[in-house]
Amino acid sequence: MTNNISTNLDELIEQEHRRAADRIAKLKRAAAAEQQGDLYNRLAREAADALAAYGQGAARDFFLEGVLALPDDVAEMIRIFVHDEVVLSVPRDHAEDVKQAVISAFESVQLPCVESISVPVLADSAGPEVTWAGCK
């Protein structure tokens, strides 16, 4: 007995540690070989990922500009953001006015463009509905 563990069990544990270390070493070698693989494909993939991240970040920024452009009384009605949607809790008799205010705020966002090019921002509404699940 070594520290209340039988020598046999101690040896089994040591063998499992060695096997695990061997598996980890193989995985590291495979990952390193993959990284050194086709440089062009890797660079193309990284460039595409960078553009996607830029586009997603820009879309988020423009979305938040629309949120910040909302009138204060409408902004107080926001309950949650779901991806590129704003869910509001609005009194039924004000639904149409609030809907138009939200669409106007989002469509007022100016996208940065070169020279005289203008890119319109379009907004739409899927409501009003009693629950968010009812909006389509």
mmCIF file of C-alpha atoms in Angstrom:
data_model
loop_
_atom_site.group_PDB
_atom_site.id
_atom_site.type_symbol
_atom_site.label_atom_id
_atom_site.label_comp_id
_atom_site.label_asym_id
_atom_site.label_seq_id
_atom_site.Cartn_x
_atom_site.Cartn_y
_atom_site.Cartn_z
ATOM 1 C CA MET A 1 0.000 0.000 0.000
ATOM 2 C CA THR A 2 1.160 3.473 -0.904
ATOM 3 C CA ASN A 3 -0.844 6.286 0.690
ATOM 4 C CA ASN A 4 -3.745 3.835 1.227
ATOM 5 C CA ILE A 5 -3.821 2.983 -2.501
ATOM 6 C CA SER A 6 -2.735 -0.430 -3.641
ATOM 7 C CA THR A 7 0.363 -0.570 -5.833
ATOM 8 C CA ASN A 8 -1.678 -2.218 -8.577
ATOM 9 C CA LEU A 9 -4.221 0.620 -8.612
ATOM 10 C CA ASP A 10 -1.395 3.152 -8.482
ATOM 11 C CA GLU A 11 0.143 1.547 -11.591
ATOM 12 C CA LEU A 12 -3.210 1.547 -13.427
ATOM 13 C CA ILE A 13 -3.663 5.240 -12.744
ATOM 14 C CA GLU A 14 -0.139 5.949 -13.981
ATOM 15 C CA GLN A 15 -0.806 3.978 -17.193
ATOM 16 C CA GLU A 16 -4.005 5.950 -17.855
ATOM 17 C CA HIS A 17 -2.116 9.210 -17.346
ATOM 18 C CA ARG A 18 0.492 8.112 -19.888
ATOM 19 C CA ARG A 19 -2.199 7.103 -22.410
ATOM 20 C CA ALA A 20 -3.967 10.434 -21.950
ATOM 21 C CA ALA A 21 -0.678 12.307 -22.416
ATOM 22 C CA ASP A 22 -0.030 10.336 -25.630
ATOM 23 C CA ARG A 23 -3.519 11.174 -26.961
ATOM 24 C CA ILE A 24 -3.025 14.853 -26.152
ATOM 25 C CA ALA A 25 0.365 14.860 -27.894
ATOM 26 C CA LYS A 26 -1.212 13.287 -31.025
ATOM 27 C CA LEU A 27 -3.978 15.891 -31.033
ATOM 28 C CA LYS A 28 -1.424 18.695 -30.729
ATOM 29 C CA ARG A 29 0.617 17.297 -33.620
ATOM 30 C CA ALA A 30 -2.511 16.970 -35.787
ATOM 31 C CA ALA A 31 -3.571 20.543 -34.986
ATOM 32 C CA ALA A 32 -0.089 21.859 -35.800
ATOM 33 C CA ALA A 33 -0.051 19.962 -39.114
ATOM 34 C CA GLU A 34 -3.490 21.337 -40.006
ATOM 35 C CA GLN A 35 -2.332 24.887 -39.246
ATOM 36 C CA GLN A 36 0.631 24.444 -41.551
ATOM 37 C CA GLY A 37 -1.607 22.970 -44.276
ATOM 38 C CA ASP A 38 -2.793 24.904 -47.277
ATOM 39 C CA LEU A 39 -1.791 28.489 -46.504
ATOM 40 C CA TYR A 40 -4.015 29.988 -49.203
ATOM 41 C CA ASN A 41 -7.175 28.286 -47.885
ATOM 42 C CA ARG A 42 -6.342 29.290 -44.350
ATOM 43 C CA LEU A 43 -5.768 32.930 -45.332
ATOM 44 C CA ALA A 44 -8.956 32.962 -47.428
ATOM 45 C CA ARG A 45 -10.941 31.540 -44.500
ATOM 46 C CA GLU A 46 -9.451 34.095 -42.106
ATOM 47 C CA ALA A 47 -10.215 36.938 -44.535
ATOM 48 C CA ALA A 48 -13.825 35.764 -44.900
ATOM 49 C CA ASP A 49 -14.167 35.488 -41.113
ATOM 50 C CA ALA A 50 -12.757 39.000 -40.681
ATOM 51 C CA LEU A 51 -15.231 40.432 -43.197
ATOM 52 C CA ALA A 52 -18.115 38.606 -41.527
ATOM 53 C CA ALA A 53 -17.087 39.945 -38.119
ATOM 54 C CA TYR A 54 -16.831 43.459 -39.553
ATOM 55 C CA GLY A 55 -20.261 43.165 -41.160
ATOM 56 C CA GLN A 56 -21.851 41.790 -38.012
ATOM 57 C CA GLY A 57 -20.227 44.478 -35.889
ATOM 58 C CA ALA A 58 -21.366 47.205 -38.266
ATOM 59 C CA ALA A 59 -24.914 45.815 -38.324
ATOM 60 C CA ARG A 60 -24.952 45.839 -34.515
ATOM 61 C CA ASP A 61 -23.721 49.446 -34.456
ATOM 62 C CA PHE A 62 -26.377 50.599 -36.925
ATOM 63 C CA PHE A 63 -29.046 48.696 -34.998
ATOM 64 C CA LEU A 64 -28.032 50.429 -31.772
ATOM 65 C CA GLU A 65 -28.035 53.808 -33.513
ATOM 66 C CA GLY A 66 -31.676 53.115 -34.362
ATOM 67 C CA VAL A 67 -32.391 52.191 -30.746
ATOM 68 C CA LEU A 68 -30.720 55.391 -29.522
ATOM 69 C CA ALA A 69 -32.782 57.423 -32.021
ATOM 70 C CA LEU A 70 -36.038 56.226 -30.445
ATOM 71 C CA PRO A 71 -38.053 58.847 -28.569
ATOM 72 C CA ASP A 72 -37.604 58.474 -24.797
ATOM 73 C CA ASP A 73 -41.213 57.461 -24.183
ATOM 74 C CA VAL A 74 -40.917 54.701 -26.814
ATOM 75 C CA ALA A 75 -37.514 53.547 -25.516
ATOM 76 C CA GLU A 76 -39.107 53.004 -22.094
ATOM 77 C CA MET A 77 -41.406 50.417 -23.711
ATOM 78 C CA ILE A 78 -38.519 48.168 -24.822
ATOM 79 C CA ARG A 79 -38.649 44.769 -23.156
ATOM 80 C CA ILE A 80 -35.963 42.778 -24.974
ATOM 81 C CA PHE A 81 -33.694 42.714 -28.018
ATOM 82 C CA VAL A 82 -33.703 39.492 -30.052
ATOM 83 C CA HIS A 83 -30.940 39.523 -32.683
ATOM 84 C CA ASP A 84 -32.065 42.370 -34.954
ATOM 85 C CA GLU A 85 -35.499 42.810 -33.389
ATOM 86 C CA VAL A 86 -36.835 45.095 -30.692
ATOM 87 C CA VAL A 87 -39.711 43.781 -28.591
ATOM 88 C CA LEU A 88 -41.826 46.466 -26.950
ATOM 89 C CA SER A 89 -44.743 46.407 -24.549
ATOM 90 C CA VAL A 90 -47.178 49.020 -25.879
ATOM 91 C CA PRO A 91 -50.716 49.999 -24.869
ATOM 92 C CA ARG A 92 -53.039 48.708 -27.604
ATOM 93 C CA ASP A 93 -54.453 52.157 -28.402
ATOM 94 C CA HIS A 94 -50.922 53.532 -29.051
ATOM 95 C CA ALA A 95 -49.623 50.560 -31.070
ATOM 96 C CA GLU A 96 -49.831 52.137 -34.523
ATOM 97 C CA ASP A 97 -48.213 55.427 -33.428
ATOM 98 C CA VAL A 98 -45.386 53.609 -31.627
ATOM 99 C CA LYS A 99 -44.887 51.309 -34.620
ATOM 100 C CA GLN A 100 -44.439 54.321 -36.915
ATOM 101 C CA ALA A 101 -42.074 56.012 -34.421
ATOM 102 C CA VAL A 102 -39.885 52.892 -34.249
ATOM 103 C CA ILE A 103 -39.785 52.485 -38.038
ATOM 104 C CA SER A 104 -38.962 56.189 -38.491
ATOM 105 C CA ALA A 105 -36.164 56.042 -35.899
ATOM 106 C CA PHE A 106 -34.526 53.031 -37.528
ATOM 107 C CA GLU A 107 -34.908 54.362 -41.064
ATOM 108 C CA SER A 108 -33.294 57.661 -39.986
ATOM 109 C CA VAL A 109 -29.943 55.927 -39.391
ATOM 110 C CA GLN A 110 -27.306 57.161 -41.843
ATOM 111 C CA LEU A 111 -24.882 54.535 -43.100
ATOM 112 C CA PRO A 112 -21.330 55.702 -43.801
ATOM 113 C CA CYS A 113 -20.875 55.754 -47.576
ATOM 114 C CA VAL A 114 -18.355 57.111 -50.032
ATOM 115 C CA GLU A 115 -18.988 60.353 -51.878
ATOM 116 C CA SER A 116 -22.561 60.759 -53.078
ATOM 117 C CA ILE A 117 -23.652 57.136 -52.592
ATOM 118 C CA SER A 118 -26.630 56.723 -50.295
ATOM 119 C CA VAL A 119 -27.725 53.395 -48.834
ATOM 120 C CA PRO A 120 -31.216 53.425 -47.353
ATOM 121 C CA VAL A 121 -31.932 51.633 -44.093
ATOM 122 C CA LEU A 122 -35.214 49.757 -44.244
ATOM 123 C CA ALA A 123 -37.247 48.818 -41.177
ATOM 124 C CA ASP A 124 -40.410 46.793 -40.777
ATOM 125 C CA SER A 125 -42.781 45.656 -38.082
ATOM 126 C CA ALA A 126 -44.222 42.230 -37.373
ATOM 127 C CA GLY A 127 -46.778 43.409 -34.874
ATOM 128 C CA PRO A 128 -48.633 44.379 -32.947
ATOM 129 C CA GLU A 129 -49.583 41.095 -31.310
ATOM 130 C CA VAL A 130 -50.604 40.060 -27.819
ATOM 131 C CA THR A 131 -47.390 38.027 -27.387
ATOM 132 C CA TRP A 132 -44.001 38.075 -29.080
ATOM 133 C CA ALA A 133 -44.658 34.548 -30.356
ATOM 134 C CA GLY A 134 -47.623 35.899 -32.324
ATOM 135 C CA CYS A 135 -45.449 38.253 -34.379
ATOM 136 C CA LYS A 136 -44.455 36.838 -37.755
#
